[in-house]
Tab-separated table of C-alpha atoms in Angstrom:
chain	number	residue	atom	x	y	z
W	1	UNK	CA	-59.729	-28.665	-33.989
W	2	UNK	CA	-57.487	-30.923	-31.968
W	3	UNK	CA	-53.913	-31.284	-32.861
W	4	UNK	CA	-54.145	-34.860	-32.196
W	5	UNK	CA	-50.638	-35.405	-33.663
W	6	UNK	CA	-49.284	-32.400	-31.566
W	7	UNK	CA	-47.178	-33.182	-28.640
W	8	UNK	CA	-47.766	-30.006	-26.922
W	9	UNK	CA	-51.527	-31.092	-27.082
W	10	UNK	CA	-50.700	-34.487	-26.016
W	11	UNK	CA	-48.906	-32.845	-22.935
W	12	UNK	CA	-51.799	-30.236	-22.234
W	13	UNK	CA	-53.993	-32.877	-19.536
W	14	UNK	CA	-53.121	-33.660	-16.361
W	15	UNK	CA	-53.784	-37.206	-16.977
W	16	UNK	CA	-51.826	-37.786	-20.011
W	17	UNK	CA	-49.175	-36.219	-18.153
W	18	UNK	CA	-49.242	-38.372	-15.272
W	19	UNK	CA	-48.997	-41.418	-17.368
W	20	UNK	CA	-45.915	-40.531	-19.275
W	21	UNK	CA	-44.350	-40.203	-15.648
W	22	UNK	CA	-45.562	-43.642	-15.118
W	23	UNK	CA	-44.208	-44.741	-18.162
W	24	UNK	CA	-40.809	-43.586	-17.452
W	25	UNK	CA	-40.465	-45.694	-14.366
W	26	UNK	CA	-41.951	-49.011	-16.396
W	27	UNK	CA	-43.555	-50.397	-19.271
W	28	UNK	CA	-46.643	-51.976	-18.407
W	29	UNK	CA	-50.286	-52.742	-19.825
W	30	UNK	CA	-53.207	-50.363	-20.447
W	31	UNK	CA	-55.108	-52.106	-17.566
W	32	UNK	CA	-51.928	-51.859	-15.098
W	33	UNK	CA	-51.967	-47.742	-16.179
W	34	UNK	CA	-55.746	-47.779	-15.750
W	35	UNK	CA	-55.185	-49.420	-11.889
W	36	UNK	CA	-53.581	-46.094	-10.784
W	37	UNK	CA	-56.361	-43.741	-12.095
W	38	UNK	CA	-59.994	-44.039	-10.545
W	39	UNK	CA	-62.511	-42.977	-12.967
W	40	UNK	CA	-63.761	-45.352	-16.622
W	41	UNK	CA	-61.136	-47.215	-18.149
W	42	UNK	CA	-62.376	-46.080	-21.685
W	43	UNK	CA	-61.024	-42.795	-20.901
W	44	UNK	CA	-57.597	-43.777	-20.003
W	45	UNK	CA	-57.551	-45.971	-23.492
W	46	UNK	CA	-58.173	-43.085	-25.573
W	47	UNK	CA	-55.517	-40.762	-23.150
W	48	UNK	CA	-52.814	-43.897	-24.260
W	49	UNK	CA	-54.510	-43.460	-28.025
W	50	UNK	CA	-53.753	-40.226	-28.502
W	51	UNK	CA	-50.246	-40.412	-26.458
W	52	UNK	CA	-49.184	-43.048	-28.816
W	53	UNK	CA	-50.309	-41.516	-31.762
W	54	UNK	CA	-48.309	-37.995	-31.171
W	55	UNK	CA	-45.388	-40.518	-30.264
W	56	UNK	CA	-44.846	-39.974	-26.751
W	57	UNK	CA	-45.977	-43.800	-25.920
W	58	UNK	CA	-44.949	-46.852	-28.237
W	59	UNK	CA	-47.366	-50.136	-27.883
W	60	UNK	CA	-45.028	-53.294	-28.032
W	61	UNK	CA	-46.927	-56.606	-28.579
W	62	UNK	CA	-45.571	-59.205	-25.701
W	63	UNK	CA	-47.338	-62.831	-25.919
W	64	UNK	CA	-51.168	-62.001	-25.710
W	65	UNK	CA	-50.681	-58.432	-23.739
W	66	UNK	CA	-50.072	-55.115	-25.250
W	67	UNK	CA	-47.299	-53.249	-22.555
W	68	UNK	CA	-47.002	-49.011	-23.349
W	69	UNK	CA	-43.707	-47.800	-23.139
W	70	UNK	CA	-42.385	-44.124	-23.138
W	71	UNK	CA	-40.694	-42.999	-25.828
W	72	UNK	CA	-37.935	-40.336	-23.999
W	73	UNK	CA	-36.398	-39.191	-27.398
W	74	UNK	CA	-39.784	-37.797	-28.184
W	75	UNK	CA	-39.628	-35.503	-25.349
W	76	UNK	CA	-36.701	-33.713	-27.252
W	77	UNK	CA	-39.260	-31.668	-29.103
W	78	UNK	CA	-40.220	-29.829	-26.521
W	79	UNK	CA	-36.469	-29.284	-25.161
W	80	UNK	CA	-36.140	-27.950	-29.229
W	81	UNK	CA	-38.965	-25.398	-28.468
W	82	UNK	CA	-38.021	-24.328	-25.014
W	83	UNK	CA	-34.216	-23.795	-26.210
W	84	UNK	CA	-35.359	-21.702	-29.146
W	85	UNK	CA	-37.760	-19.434	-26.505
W	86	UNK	CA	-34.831	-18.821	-23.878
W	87	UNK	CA	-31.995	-18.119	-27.385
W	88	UNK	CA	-34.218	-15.705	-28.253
W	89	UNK	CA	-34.769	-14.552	-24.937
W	90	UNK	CA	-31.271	-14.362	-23.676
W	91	UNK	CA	-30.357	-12.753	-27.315
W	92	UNK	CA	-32.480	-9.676	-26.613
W	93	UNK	CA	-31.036	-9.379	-23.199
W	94	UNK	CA	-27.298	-9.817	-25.122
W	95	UNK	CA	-28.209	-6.983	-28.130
W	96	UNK	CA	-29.202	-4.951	-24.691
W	97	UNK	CA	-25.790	-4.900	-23.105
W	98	UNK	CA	-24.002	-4.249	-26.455
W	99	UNK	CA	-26.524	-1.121	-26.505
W	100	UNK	CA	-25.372	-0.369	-23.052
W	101	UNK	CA	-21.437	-0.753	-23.373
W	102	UNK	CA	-21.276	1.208	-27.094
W	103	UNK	CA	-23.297	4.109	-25.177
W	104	UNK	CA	-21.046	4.239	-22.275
W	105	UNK	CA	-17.936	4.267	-24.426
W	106	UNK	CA	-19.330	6.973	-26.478
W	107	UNK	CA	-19.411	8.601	-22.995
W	108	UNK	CA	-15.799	7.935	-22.000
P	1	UNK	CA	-62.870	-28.666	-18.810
P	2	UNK	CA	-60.168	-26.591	-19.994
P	3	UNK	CA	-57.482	-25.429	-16.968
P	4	UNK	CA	-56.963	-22.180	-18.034
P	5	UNK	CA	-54.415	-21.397	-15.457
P	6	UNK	CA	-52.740	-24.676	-16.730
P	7	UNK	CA	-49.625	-23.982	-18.540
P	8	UNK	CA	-49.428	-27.115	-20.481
P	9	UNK	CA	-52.808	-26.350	-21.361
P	10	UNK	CA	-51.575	-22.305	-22.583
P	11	UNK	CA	-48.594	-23.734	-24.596
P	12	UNK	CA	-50.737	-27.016	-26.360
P	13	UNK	CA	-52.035	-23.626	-29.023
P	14	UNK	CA	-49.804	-23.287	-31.504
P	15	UNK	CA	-50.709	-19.748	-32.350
P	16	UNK	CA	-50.319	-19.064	-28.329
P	17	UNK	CA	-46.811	-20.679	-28.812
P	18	UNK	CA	-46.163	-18.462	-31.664
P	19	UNK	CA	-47.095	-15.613	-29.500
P	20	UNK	CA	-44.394	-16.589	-26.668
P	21	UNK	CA	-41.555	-16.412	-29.143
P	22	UNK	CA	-42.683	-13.093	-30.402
P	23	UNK	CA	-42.974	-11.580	-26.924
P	24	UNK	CA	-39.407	-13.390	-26.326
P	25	UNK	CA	-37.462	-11.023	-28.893
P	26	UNK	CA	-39.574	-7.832	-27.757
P	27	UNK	CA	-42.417	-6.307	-25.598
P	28	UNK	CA	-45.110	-4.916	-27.727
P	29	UNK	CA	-49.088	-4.272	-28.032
P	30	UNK	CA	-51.454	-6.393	-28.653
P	31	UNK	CA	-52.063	-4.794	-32.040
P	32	UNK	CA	-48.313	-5.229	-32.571
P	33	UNK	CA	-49.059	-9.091	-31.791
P	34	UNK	CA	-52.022	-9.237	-33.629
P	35	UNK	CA	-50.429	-7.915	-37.071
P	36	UNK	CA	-48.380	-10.706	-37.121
P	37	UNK	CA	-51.119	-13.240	-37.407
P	38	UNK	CA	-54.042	-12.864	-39.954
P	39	UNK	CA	-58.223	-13.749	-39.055
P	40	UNK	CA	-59.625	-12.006	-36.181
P	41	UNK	CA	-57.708	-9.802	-33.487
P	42	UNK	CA	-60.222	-11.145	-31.105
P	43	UNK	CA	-59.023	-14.254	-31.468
P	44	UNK	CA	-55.792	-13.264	-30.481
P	45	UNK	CA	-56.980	-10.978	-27.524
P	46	UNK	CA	-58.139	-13.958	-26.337
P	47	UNK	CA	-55.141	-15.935	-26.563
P	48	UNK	CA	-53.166	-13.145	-25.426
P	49	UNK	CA	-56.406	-13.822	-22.109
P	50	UNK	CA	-55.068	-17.184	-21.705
P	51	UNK	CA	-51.322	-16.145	-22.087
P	52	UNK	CA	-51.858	-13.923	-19.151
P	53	UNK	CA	-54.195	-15.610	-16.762
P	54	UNK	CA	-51.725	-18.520	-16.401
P	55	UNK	CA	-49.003	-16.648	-15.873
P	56	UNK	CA	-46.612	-16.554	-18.728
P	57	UNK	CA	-47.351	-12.933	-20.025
P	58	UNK	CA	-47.577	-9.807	-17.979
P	59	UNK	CA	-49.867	-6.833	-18.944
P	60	UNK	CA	-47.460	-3.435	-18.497
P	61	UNK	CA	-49.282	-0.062	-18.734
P	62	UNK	CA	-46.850	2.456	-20.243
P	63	UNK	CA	-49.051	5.676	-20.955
P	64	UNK	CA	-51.891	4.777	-22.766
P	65	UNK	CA	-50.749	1.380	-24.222
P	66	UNK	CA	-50.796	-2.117	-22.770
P	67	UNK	CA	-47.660	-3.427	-23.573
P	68	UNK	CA	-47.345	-7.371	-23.086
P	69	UNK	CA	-44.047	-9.003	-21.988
P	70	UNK	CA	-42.758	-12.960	-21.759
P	71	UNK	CA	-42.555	-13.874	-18.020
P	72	UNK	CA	-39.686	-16.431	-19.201
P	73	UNK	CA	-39.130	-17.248	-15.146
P	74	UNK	CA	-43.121	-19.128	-15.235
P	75	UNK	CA	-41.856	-21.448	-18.212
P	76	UNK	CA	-39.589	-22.927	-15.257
P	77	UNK	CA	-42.707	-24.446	-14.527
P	78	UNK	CA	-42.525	-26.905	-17.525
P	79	UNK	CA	-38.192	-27.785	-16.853
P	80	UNK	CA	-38.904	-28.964	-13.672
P	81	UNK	CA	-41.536	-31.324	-14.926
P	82	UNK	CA	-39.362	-32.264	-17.877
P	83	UNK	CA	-36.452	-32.301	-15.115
P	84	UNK	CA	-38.673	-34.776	-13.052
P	85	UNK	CA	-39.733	-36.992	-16.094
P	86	UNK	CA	-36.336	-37.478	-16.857
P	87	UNK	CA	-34.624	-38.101	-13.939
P	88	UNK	CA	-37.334	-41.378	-12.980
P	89	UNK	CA	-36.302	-42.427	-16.520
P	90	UNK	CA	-32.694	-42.384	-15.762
P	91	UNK	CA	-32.944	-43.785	-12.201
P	92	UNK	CA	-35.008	-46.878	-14.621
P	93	UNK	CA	-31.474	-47.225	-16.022
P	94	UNK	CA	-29.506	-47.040	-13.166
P	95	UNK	CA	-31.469	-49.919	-11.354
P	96	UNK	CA	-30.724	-51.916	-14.154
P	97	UNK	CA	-27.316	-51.377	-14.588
P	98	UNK	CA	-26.817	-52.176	-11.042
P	99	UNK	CA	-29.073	-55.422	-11.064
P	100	UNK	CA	-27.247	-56.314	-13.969
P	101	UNK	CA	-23.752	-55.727	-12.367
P	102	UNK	CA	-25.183	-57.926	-9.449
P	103	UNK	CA	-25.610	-60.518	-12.129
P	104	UNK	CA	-22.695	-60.820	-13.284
P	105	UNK	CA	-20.701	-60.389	-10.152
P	106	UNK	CA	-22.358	-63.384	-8.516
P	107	UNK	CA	-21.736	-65.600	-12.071
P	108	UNK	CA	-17.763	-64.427	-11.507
């Protein structure tokens, strides 16, 4: 089953990741994202499909075109993630040199 | 095709991401790992496979165990892409401020 909704998902293909770095230098239309990819342009609608439907990429209706735009503030679930890995991390390392200094006390 | 040295592609599981935080407060078996999940521990093995072949778990041999550790220097990997997305976003920003302080130094 795919996580469709999941943003680590979302973030998992090389493609999808290119065009969120894309999007964070403009907001521009499926066909102008498509234009930097060789390959069908089917496949890069349903890479935007499932970007904007985890979040990441927000469709905003201008005159007759549809532009994608990134949304940043979605990235901050991953920052969430990553700072809860490297508390727990650094915590372990912390408990460690408590361990270290109470055993060379006791050996003062 | 799934890049299974990809580690985008190792974190989009989110019993694999479980599995990181685990290995982030300790270093233990993979039976250790695997009693924290239920359904099959060859399911696990395998993500435990994937963990390691891209990187972001080492295998240690300590007598006849395999203990498994975090290698919490190969999720750098994903910061510096963050860091990269981000800072193309915020140069965005800073071209417009300065086009827009153009602006309205020329209407002074």
């Amino acid at each position: 089953m795919i996580l469709r909704r999941d943003i680590f998902q979302a973030l998992a293909d090389p493609t999808r990741r290119t065009i969120l770095v894309l999007l964070a230098s403009q907001t521009i239309t499926a066909g102008a994202i498509a234009g930097h990819f060789e390959g069908a342009r089917s496949t890069i609608s349903k890479h935007i499909a499932i970007l904007t439907e985890c979040g990441l990429v927000e469709a905003k209706e201008q005159g007759r075109e549809i532009y994608y735009a990134l949304k940043m503030e979605k990235m901050a679930e991953v920052d969430l993630w990553m700072n809860e890995l490297r508390q727990i991390w650094e915590q372990r390392f912390d408990r460690l040199e408590q361990y270290l200094d109470k055993i060379q006390n006791q050996q003062k």
